[in-house]
Structure formats: structure tokens, C-alpha cells
Amino acid sequence: MNVMDLVIQDREQVQLDSIFLDDSSKQMCLQLIREHQFIGELHKYGLPVNNKLLLHGASGCGKTMTAKALANALHKSIFILNLSNIVSARIGETSQHLKLVFDKAARENAVLFLDEFDQIGKARTDDKDVGEMRRLVNTLIQLIDYYPEKSLLICATNHPEVIDEALLRRFQVKVDFRMPSNDVLDNYYDQLLSRFPEDIRDIRRSYGISFAEARDYCFTVIKSLLIVKLEKERAMQQELQEQ
């Protein structure tokens, strides 16, 4: 299989400042960026550079966007693992597919993003596990250990508790993504609504949801209001033309 069939190349440009991270998480991301910006100088002092990042926590709270923002900040290409193509029923093929992807990201000094990492990194003590998945975890450990510092590995999961402990120990940086508070969501709604006409910004806001859910909800309501507004404007124009 061609390695490009195993990854998704995403060219969306995301700015770190556009993501609602708490202060601790943002500082960890900024520290990672700075380390890679000064990688040569740090190596002169014999200091390693962190390049393995685990993003874990609630779904829809910015893990994928953070991965894209880090790639953008470091001016690196990002390869997103295509999980549907990577897993094979044939013994050994999944491990071979993973190696192809890791090798390509390493050659290009790219960001490799493995979403839903728990699907391929489950603990080897899982009674429901099969030998092939255990071999896959062993392969992952080796690939991560030899992943070069100039490349960046970012893995994301909603279920860190099911990931093999040996894999978890490989990540130098772990960022927790939690459901946003009402105050944080209000700031997010303010940002989303700022681009629209002022007379339709005052919508009923929904809370206790993720950023992704808030965005979908907000845009659905705004589209409905905007269409009503546009229909009225079009009807008025037609009336004027008929006069």
C-alpha cells in the first residue's frame, strides 16, 4: 500500500491563540514550540528536546486543532494517521503500515498526529486483546523510541486509562483537555459571534457542552437567523422593483 493512502494531509492553518486552552496547557505548548525553535542551541548543552506529546480528555475540546496549531507554529507538515486504512486483518500488516507512516514523517521532519490512539495502543494486559494487537503495541514502542527529535509525534485519546503503561511513559508532555466552564464558553461564543451582524448576535447560549458542540450549535442558530434576515431583505428588494 502507498504510504499516502495511510495518512491524511491537512493544510488548514490554525493559530495557537485561536484555541481556548487553560494557562497551564498553553504554557506547555509554548514551551514545546520554543524548544524546537532552539533545538540546535539546546543540543550544544546536551539537552534533549521534547517531541512526544499526548493530548487527552473530553471529545470536541480542541485536541485536533492544537495538533494543527503546533504544526503551523513550527512550519511543519502534518500527517494525520488514517486509522481506517492503517488497521489490517492480515497478521503483521498493521505494524508494517505504521512503520511506513513513521518513516515518512521522520524523513520529512513532520508532525505525525495519531488520533484515537487508544484504538492501536491498548494495554497488553487486556483479556480481550489478541496476539496481533500485542505485537502492534510492541512495534509502537519501538517506533516511538527511535522517532527523531526534529519530528514531532502527537497522539490524542479520549480514554488514556486503556492505553498501555509502557506507551504512556514514552510521552514527555501530557496535556489534559477538559469540558469548558460557562465563563470560557461565553468567551468562545463572543469570538464566534463577532463576525456576524450585530442584530443577530444575541442568541440563546447552550452550556455544559464541548467547543465543537458549541460551534455547531452557534452556527446552526446563526444560519437560521441570517437566512430569515436575508429573505426579508430580498422580499423588500423585490417590492421596490415592482413599484
PDB file of C-alpha atoms in Angstrom:
ATOM      1  CA  MET A   1       0.000   0.000   0.000  1.00  0.00           C
ATOM      2  CA  ASN A   2       1.191   3.515  -0.834  1.00  0.00           C
ATOM      3  CA  VAL A   3       2.125   5.439   2.299  1.00  0.00           C
ATOM      4  CA  MET A   4      -0.039   8.395   1.189  1.00  0.00           C
ATOM      5  CA  ASP A   5      -3.071   6.112   1.434  1.00  0.00           C
ATOM      6  CA  LEU A   6      -2.306   5.713   5.134  1.00  0.00           C
ATOM      7  CA  VAL A   7      -2.283   9.394   6.064  1.00  0.00           C
ATOM      8  CA  ILE A   8      -4.437  12.473   5.623  1.00  0.00           C
ATOM      9  CA  GLN A   9      -2.566  15.658   4.739  1.00  0.00           C
ATOM     10  CA  ASP A  10      -4.365  18.608   6.314  1.00  0.00           C
ATOM     11  CA  ARG A  11      -3.290  22.093   5.205  1.00  0.00           C
ATOM     12  CA  GLU A  12      -5.643  24.068   7.453  1.00  0.00           C
ATOM     13  CA  GLN A  13      -3.722  26.933   9.056  1.00  0.00           C
ATOM     14  CA  VAL A  14      -4.609  27.125  12.767  1.00  0.00           C
ATOM     15  CA  GLN A  15      -3.194  29.693  15.178  1.00  0.00           C
ATOM     16  CA  LEU A  16      -2.494  28.605  18.754  1.00  0.00           C
ATOM     17  CA  ASP A  17      -4.045  31.836  20.064  1.00  0.00           C
ATOM     18  CA  SER A  18      -7.355  30.883  18.449  1.00  0.00           C
ATOM     19  CA  ILE A  19      -7.637  27.777  20.668  1.00  0.00           C
ATOM     20  CA  PHE A  20      -9.161  28.088  24.141  1.00  0.00           C
ATOM     21  CA  LEU A  21      -6.515  26.408  26.312  1.00  0.00           C
ATOM     22  CA  ASP A  22      -6.106  26.906  30.041  1.00  0.00           C
ATOM     23  CA  ASP A  23      -2.914  28.688  31.120  1.00  0.00           C
ATOM     24  CA  SER A  24      -1.061  25.509  32.089  1.00  0.00           C
ATOM     25  CA  SER A  25      -1.835  23.725  28.809  1.00  0.00           C
ATOM     26  CA  LYS A  26      -0.951  26.782  26.746  1.00  0.00           C
ATOM     27  CA  GLN A  27       2.380  27.188  28.518  1.00  0.00           C
ATOM     28  CA  MET A  28       3.237  23.531  27.864  1.00  0.00           C
ATOM     29  CA  CYS A  29       2.526  24.026  24.165  1.00  0.00           C
ATOM     30  CA  LEU A  30       4.533  27.249  24.010  1.00  0.00           C
ATOM     31  CA  GLN A  31       7.452  25.567  25.790  1.00  0.00           C
ATOM     32  CA  LEU A  32       7.387  22.764  23.210  1.00  0.00           C
ATOM     33  CA  ILE A  33       7.454  25.308  20.371  1.00  0.00           C
ATOM     34  CA  ARG A  34      10.369  27.218  21.924  1.00  0.00           C
ATOM     35  CA  GLU A  35      12.386  24.031  22.406  1.00  0.00           C
ATOM     36  CA  HIS A  36      12.094  23.199  18.712  1.00  0.00           C
ATOM     37  CA  GLN A  37      12.918  26.762  17.705  1.00  0.00           C
ATOM     38  CA  PHE A  38      16.190  26.479  19.654  1.00  0.00           C
ATOM     39  CA  ILE A  39      16.867  22.788  19.063  1.00  0.00           C
ATOM     40  CA  GLY A  40      20.451  23.340  17.830  1.00  0.00           C
ATOM     41  CA  GLU A  41      21.423  25.508  20.790  1.00  0.00           C
ATOM     42  CA  LEU A  42      19.897  23.088  23.297  1.00  0.00           C
ATOM     43  CA  HIS A  43      21.774  20.178  21.726  1.00  0.00           C
ATOM     44  CA  LYS A  44      25.051  22.051  22.277  1.00  0.00           C
ATOM     45  CA  TYR A  45      24.370  21.774  26.002  1.00  0.00           C
ATOM     46  CA  GLY A  46      23.473  18.100  25.711  1.00  0.00           C
ATOM     47  CA  LEU A  47      19.802  18.811  26.379  1.00  0.00           C
ATOM     48  CA  PRO A  48      17.133  16.649  24.711  1.00  0.00           C
ATOM     49  CA  VAL A  49      14.127  18.271  23.047  1.00  0.00           C
ATOM     50  CA  ASN A  50      10.645  17.025  23.869  1.00  0.00           C
ATOM     51  CA  ASN A  51       8.920  15.722  20.760  1.00  0.00           C
ATOM     52  CA  LYS A  52       6.296  13.280  22.038  1.00  0.00           C
ATOM     53  CA  LEU A  53       3.029  14.844  23.149  1.00  0.00           C
ATOM     54  CA  LEU A  54      -0.146  13.170  24.443  1.00  0.00           C
ATOM     55  CA  LEU A  55      -3.390  15.129  24.249  1.00  0.00           C
ATOM     56  CA  HIS A  56      -6.083  13.501  26.359  1.00  0.00           C
ATOM     57  CA  GLY A  57      -9.519  14.337  27.669  1.00  0.00           C
ATOM     58  CA  ALA A  58     -13.017  15.234  26.566  1.00  0.00           C
ATOM     59  CA  SER A  59     -14.028  14.958  22.934  1.00  0.00           C
ATOM     60  CA  GLY A  60     -14.534  18.163  20.960  1.00  0.00           C
ATOM     61  CA  CYS A  61     -12.346  20.293  23.230  1.00  0.00           C
ATOM     62  CA  GLY A  62      -9.519  21.160  20.839  1.00  0.00           C
ATOM     63  CA  LYS A  63      -7.084  18.243  20.616  1.00  0.00           C
ATOM     64  CA  THR A  64      -7.015  18.061  16.815  1.00  0.00           C
ATOM     65  CA  MET A  65      -6.919  21.853  16.468  1.00  0.00           C
ATOM     66  CA  THR A  66      -3.999  22.003  18.911  1.00  0.00           C
ATOM     67  CA  ALA A  67      -2.054  19.465  16.833  1.00  0.00           C
ATOM     68  CA  LYS A  68      -2.640  21.574  13.704  1.00  0.00           C
ATOM     69  CA  ALA A  69      -1.658  24.765  15.530  1.00  0.00           C
ATOM     70  CA  LEU A  70       1.629  23.251  16.741  1.00  0.00           C
ATOM     71  CA  ALA A  71       2.471  22.115  13.209  1.00  0.00           C
ATOM     72  CA  ASN A  72       1.670  25.597  11.906  1.00  0.00           C
ATOM     73  CA  ALA A  73       3.764  27.311  14.585  1.00  0.00           C
ATOM     74  CA  LEU A  74       6.749  25.106  13.761  1.00  0.00           C
ATOM     75  CA  HIS A  75       6.255  25.455   9.979  1.00  0.00           C
ATOM     76  CA  LYS A  76       5.990  21.680   9.625  1.00  0.00           C
ATOM     77  CA  SER A  77       3.740  19.498   7.512  1.00  0.00           C
ATOM     78  CA  ILE A  78       1.230  17.458   9.483  1.00  0.00           C
ATOM     79  CA  PHE A  79       0.357  13.866   8.631  1.00  0.00           C
ATOM     80  CA  ILE A  80      -2.820  12.574  10.261  1.00  0.00           C
ATOM     81  CA  LEU A  81      -2.982   8.799  10.579  1.00  0.00           C
ATOM     82  CA  ASN A  82      -5.865   7.350   8.549  1.00  0.00           C
ATOM     83  CA  LEU A  83      -6.992   4.776  11.080  1.00  0.00           C
ATOM     84  CA  SER A  84      -9.462   3.121   8.713  1.00  0.00           C
ATOM     85  CA  ASN A  85      -6.654   2.234   6.290  1.00  0.00           C
ATOM     86  CA  ILE A  86      -3.891   1.537   8.797  1.00  0.00           C
ATOM     87  CA  VAL A  87      -5.532  -1.441  10.521  1.00  0.00           C
ATOM     88  CA  SER A  88      -5.373  -4.667   8.530  1.00  0.00           C
ATOM     89  CA  ALA A  89      -6.846  -8.092   9.209  1.00  0.00           C
ATOM     90  CA  ARG A  90      -3.663  -9.700   7.944  1.00  0.00           C
ATOM     91  CA  ILE A  91      -1.109 -10.611  10.580  1.00  0.00           C
ATOM     92  CA  GLY A  92       1.764  -8.163  10.672  1.00  0.00           C
ATOM     93  CA  GLU A  93       0.405  -5.744   8.073  1.00  0.00           C
ATOM     94  CA  THR A  94      -0.822  -3.144  10.592  1.00  0.00           C
ATOM     95  CA  SER A  95       2.663  -2.916  12.084  1.00  0.00           C
ATOM     96  CA  GLN A  96       4.165  -2.582   8.603  1.00  0.00           C
ATOM     97  CA  HIS A  97       1.705   0.202   7.768  1.00  0.00           C
ATOM     98  CA  LEU A  98       2.616   2.077  10.934  1.00  0.00           C
ATOM     99  CA  LYS A  99       6.313   1.805  10.168  1.00  0.00           C
ATOM    100  CA  LEU A 100       5.746   3.285   6.701  1.00  0.00           C
ATOM    101  CA  VAL A 101       3.961   6.281   8.221  1.00  0.00           C
ATOM    102  CA  PHE A 102       6.533   6.846  10.973  1.00  0.00           C
ATOM    103  CA  ASP A 103       9.374   6.595   8.453  1.00  0.00           C
ATOM    104  CA  LYS A 104       7.778   9.162   6.139  1.00  0.00           C
ATOM    105  CA  ALA A 105       7.135  11.650   8.969  1.00  0.00           C
ATOM    106  CA  ALA A 106      10.706  11.177  10.216  1.00  0.00           C
ATOM    107  CA  ARG A 107      12.218  11.757   6.764  1.00  0.00           C
ATOM    108  CA  GLU A 108      10.267  14.985   6.316  1.00  0.00           C
ATOM    109  CA  ASN A 109      10.765  16.290   9.879  1.00  0.00           C
ATOM    110  CA  ALA A 110       6.982  16.474  10.030  1.00  0.00           C
ATOM    111  CA  VAL A 111       4.307  16.355  12.701  1.00  0.00           C
ATOM    112  CA  LEU A 112       2.680  12.933  12.927  1.00  0.00           C
ATOM    113  CA  PHE A 113      -0.777  13.038  14.539  1.00  0.00           C
ATOM    114  CA  LEU A 114      -2.318   9.795  15.774  1.00  0.00           C
ATOM    115  CA  ASP A 115      -5.927  10.452  16.776  1.00  0.00           C
ATOM    116  CA  GLU A 116      -7.908   7.864  18.762  1.00  0.00           C
ATOM    117  CA  PHE A 117      -4.582   6.485  19.934  1.00  0.00           C
ATOM    118  CA  ASP A 118      -6.320   4.077  22.319  1.00  0.00           C
ATOM    119  CA  GLN A 119      -7.519   2.085  19.292  1.00  0.00           C
ATOM    120  CA  ILE A 120      -3.985   0.940  18.490  1.00  0.00           C
ATOM    121  CA  GLY A 121      -2.278   1.353  21.858  1.00  0.00           C
ATOM    122  CA  LYS A 122      -4.448  -0.686  24.209  1.00  0.00           C
ATOM    123  CA  ALA A 123      -2.852  -2.210  27.287  1.00  0.00           C
ATOM    124  CA  ARG A 124      -1.319  -5.611  26.587  1.00  0.00           C
ATOM    125  CA  THR A 125      -2.932  -6.979  29.759  1.00  0.00           C
ATOM    126  CA  ASP A 126      -6.412  -6.585  28.260  1.00  0.00           C
ATOM    127  CA  ASP A 127      -8.054 -10.024  28.463  1.00  0.00           C
ATOM    128  CA  LYS A 128      -9.964  -9.334  25.248  1.00  0.00           C
ATOM    129  CA  ASP A 129      -6.759  -8.488  23.409  1.00  0.00           C
ATOM    130  CA  VAL A 130      -5.314 -10.741  20.738  1.00  0.00           C
ATOM    131  CA  GLY A 131      -1.717 -11.540  19.917  1.00  0.00           C
ATOM    132  CA  GLU A 132      -1.658  -9.278  16.871  1.00  0.00           C
ATOM    133  CA  MET A 133      -2.640  -6.207  18.920  1.00  0.00           C
ATOM    134  CA  ARG A 134       0.023  -7.018  21.488  1.00  0.00           C
ATOM    135  CA  ARG A 135       2.611  -7.183  18.728  1.00  0.00           C
ATOM    136  CA  LEU A 136       1.288  -3.843  17.469  1.00  0.00           C
ATOM    137  CA  VAL A 137       1.930  -2.209  20.852  1.00  0.00           C
ATOM    138  CA  ASN A 138       5.465  -3.621  20.864  1.00  0.00           C
ATOM    139  CA  THR A 139       6.000  -2.137  17.393  1.00  0.00           C
ATOM    140  CA  LEU A 140       4.645   1.225  18.534  1.00  0.00           C
ATOM    141  CA  ILE A 141       7.025   1.311  21.486  1.00  0.00           C
ATOM    142  CA  GLN A 142       9.997   0.727  19.196  1.00  0.00           C
ATOM    143  CA  LEU A 143       8.835   3.272  16.612  1.00  0.00           C
ATOM    144  CA  ILE A 144       8.297   5.926  19.283  1.00  0.00           C
ATOM    145  CA  ASP A 145      11.673   5.241  20.909  1.00  0.00           C
ATOM    146  CA  TYR A 146      13.518   5.819  17.630  1.00  0.00           C
ATOM    147  CA  TYR A 147      11.420   8.725  16.379  1.00  0.00           C
ATOM    148  CA  PRO A 148      13.867  11.589  15.659  1.00  0.00           C
ATOM    149  CA  GLU A 149      13.799  14.779  17.724  1.00  0.00           C
ATOM    150  CA  LYS A 150      13.381  17.070  14.713  1.00  0.00           C
ATOM    151  CA  SER A 151       9.995  15.473  14.069  1.00  0.00           C
ATOM    152  CA  LEU A 152       7.029  15.767  16.398  1.00  0.00           C
ATOM    153  CA  LEU A 153       4.691  12.957  17.464  1.00  0.00           C
ATOM    154  CA  ILE A 154       1.290  13.985  18.792  1.00  0.00           C
ATOM    155  CA  CYS A 155      -1.211  11.387  19.966  1.00  0.00           C
ATOM    156  CA  ALA A 156      -4.767  12.073  21.092  1.00  0.00           C
ATOM    157  CA  THR A 157      -7.241   9.996  23.067  1.00  0.00           C
ATOM    158  CA  ASN A 158     -10.476  10.320  24.990  1.00  0.00           C
ATOM    159  CA  HIS A 159      -9.560   7.222  27.020  1.00  0.00           C
ATOM    160  CA  PRO A 160      -5.967   7.381  28.372  1.00  0.00           C
ATOM    161  CA  GLU A 161      -6.851   4.806  31.021  1.00  0.00           C
ATOM    162  CA  VAL A 162      -6.915   1.969  28.464  1.00  0.00           C
ATOM    163  CA  ILE A 163      -3.539   2.775  26.881  1.00  0.00           C
ATOM    164  CA  ASP A 164      -0.583   0.553  27.682  1.00  0.00           C
ATOM    165  CA  GLU A 165       1.522   1.963  30.536  1.00  0.00           C
ATOM    166  CA  ALA A 166       4.741   1.463  28.595  1.00  0.00           C
ATOM    167  CA  LEU A 167       3.370   3.662  25.819  1.00  0.00           C
ATOM    168  CA  LEU A 168       2.192   6.346  28.245  1.00  0.00           C
ATOM    169  CA  ARG A 169       5.703   6.572  29.727  1.00  0.00           C
ATOM    170  CA  ARG A 170       7.103   7.494  26.283  1.00  0.00           C
ATOM    171  CA  PHE A 171       5.285  10.852  26.228  1.00  0.00           C
ATOM    172  CA  GLN A 172       7.324  13.676  27.742  1.00  0.00           C
ATOM    173  CA  VAL A 173       4.392  16.117  27.653  1.00  0.00           C
ATOM    174  CA  LYS A 174       0.776  15.326  28.553  1.00  0.00           C
ATOM    175  CA  VAL A 175      -1.948  17.928  28.077  1.00  0.00           C
ATOM    176  CA  ASP A 176      -5.381  17.454  29.619  1.00  0.00           C
ATOM    177  CA  PHE A 177      -8.422  18.804  27.743  1.00  0.00           C
ATOM    178  CA  ARG A 178     -11.455  19.348  29.952  1.00  0.00           C
ATOM    179  CA  MET A 179     -15.004  20.426  29.222  1.00  0.00           C
ATOM    180  CA  PRO A 180     -15.137  24.249  29.191  1.00  0.00           C
ATOM    181  CA  SER A 181     -16.752  26.194  32.022  1.00  0.00           C
ATOM    182  CA  ASN A 182     -19.662  28.562  31.356  1.00  0.00           C
ATOM    183  CA  ASP A 183     -17.333  31.584  31.513  1.00  0.00           C
ATOM    184  CA  VAL A 184     -14.960  30.042  28.967  1.00  0.00           C
ATOM    185  CA  LEU A 185     -17.863  29.134  26.702  1.00  0.00           C
ATOM    186  CA  ASP A 186     -19.149  32.714  26.927  1.00  0.00           C
ATOM    187  CA  ASN A 187     -15.777  33.962  25.677  1.00  0.00           C
ATOM    188  CA  TYR A 188     -15.881  31.369  22.916  1.00  0.00           C
ATOM    189  CA  TYR A 189     -19.392  32.388  21.882  1.00  0.00           C
ATOM    190  CA  ASP A 190     -18.287  36.038  21.843  1.00  0.00           C
ATOM    191  CA  GLN A 191     -15.451  35.142  19.461  1.00  0.00           C
ATOM    192  CA  LEU A 192     -17.687  33.066  17.182  1.00  0.00           C
ATOM    193  CA  LEU A 193     -20.420  35.703  17.015  1.00  0.00           C
ATOM    194  CA  SER A 194     -18.176  38.712  16.467  1.00  0.00           C
ATOM    195  CA  ARG A 195     -18.064  38.204  12.669  1.00  0.00           C
ATOM    196  CA  PHE A 196     -21.845  38.395  12.226  1.00  0.00           C
ATOM    197  CA  PRO A 197     -24.250  41.365  12.043  1.00  0.00           C
ATOM    198  CA  GLU A 198     -24.856  42.835  15.474  1.00  0.00           C
ATOM    199  CA  ASP A 199     -28.636  42.447  15.315  1.00  0.00           C
ATOM    200  CA  ILE A 200     -28.431  38.623  15.213  1.00  0.00           C
ATOM    201  CA  ARG A 201     -25.641  38.055  17.748  1.00  0.00           C
ATOM    202  CA  ASP A 202     -27.889  37.906  20.811  1.00  0.00           C
ATOM    203  CA  ILE A 203     -28.724  34.212  20.660  1.00  0.00           C
ATOM    204  CA  ARG A 204     -29.666  31.860  23.471  1.00  0.00           C
ATOM    205  CA  ARG A 205     -26.439  30.173  24.531  1.00  0.00           C
ATOM    206  CA  SER A 206     -26.062  26.497  25.357  1.00  0.00           C
ATOM    207  CA  TYR A 207     -23.759  25.337  28.179  1.00  0.00           C
ATOM    208  CA  GLY A 208     -22.347  22.083  29.505  1.00  0.00           C
ATOM    209  CA  ILE A 209     -21.108  21.177  26.029  1.00  0.00           C
ATOM    210  CA  SER A 210     -17.752  20.980  24.238  1.00  0.00           C
ATOM    211  CA  PHE A 211     -16.244  23.653  21.995  1.00  0.00           C
ATOM    212  CA  ALA A 212     -17.115  21.621  18.901  1.00  0.00           C
ATOM    213  CA  GLU A 213     -20.725  21.228  20.034  1.00  0.00           C
ATOM    214  CA  ALA A 214     -20.939  24.938  20.890  1.00  0.00           C
ATOM    215  CA  ARG A 215     -19.611  25.877  17.447  1.00  0.00           C
ATOM    216  CA  ASP A 216     -22.093  23.617  15.651  1.00  0.00           C
ATOM    217  CA  TYR A 217     -24.974  24.879  17.798  1.00  0.00           C
ATOM    218  CA  CYS A 218     -23.997  28.533  17.360  1.00  0.00           C
ATOM    219  CA  PHE A 219     -23.592  28.304  13.585  1.00  0.00           C
ATOM    220  CA  THR A 220     -26.893  26.432  13.177  1.00  0.00           C
ATOM    221  CA  VAL A 221     -28.785  29.150  15.069  1.00  0.00           C
ATOM    222  CA  ILE A 222     -26.950  31.956  13.267  1.00  0.00           C
ATOM    223  CA  LYS A 223     -27.642  30.423   9.844  1.00  0.00           C
ATOM    224  CA  SER A 224     -31.340  30.259  10.641  1.00  0.00           C
ATOM    225  CA  LEU A 225     -31.447  33.903  11.782  1.00  0.00           C
ATOM    226  CA  LEU A 226     -29.294  35.065   8.889  1.00  0.00           C
ATOM    227  CA  ILE A 227     -31.494  33.317   6.321  1.00  0.00           C
ATOM    228  CA  VAL A 228     -34.614  34.963   7.813  1.00  0.00           C
ATOM    229  CA  LYS A 229     -32.848  38.337   7.632  1.00  0.00           C
ATOM    230  CA  LEU A 230     -31.748  37.747   4.027  1.00  0.00           C
ATOM    231  CA  GLU A 231     -35.211  36.590   2.994  1.00  0.00           C
ATOM    232  CA  LYS A 232     -36.719  39.804   4.361  1.00  0.00           C
ATOM    233  CA  GLU A 233     -34.114  41.902   2.542  1.00  0.00           C
ATOM    234  CA  ARG A 234     -34.757  40.025  -0.715  1.00  0.00           C
ATOM    235  CA  ALA A 235     -38.518  40.457  -0.348  1.00  0.00           C
ATOM    236  CA  MET A 236     -38.090  44.199   0.224  1.00  0.00           C
ATOM    237  CA  GLN A 237     -35.901  44.499  -2.871  1.00  0.00           C
ATOM    238  CA  GLN A 238     -38.499  42.661  -4.961  1.00  0.00           C
ATOM    239  CA  GLU A 239     -41.249  45.002  -3.681  1.00  0.00           C
ATOM    240  CA  LEU A 240     -39.183  48.050  -4.628  1.00  0.00           C
ATOM    241  CA  GLN A 241     -38.557  46.658  -8.090  1.00  0.00           C
ATOM    242  CA  GLU A 242     -42.265  46.037  -8.623  1.00  0.00           C
ATOM    243  CA  GLN A 243     -43.229  49.591  -7.688  1.00  0.00           C
TER     244      GLN A 243
END
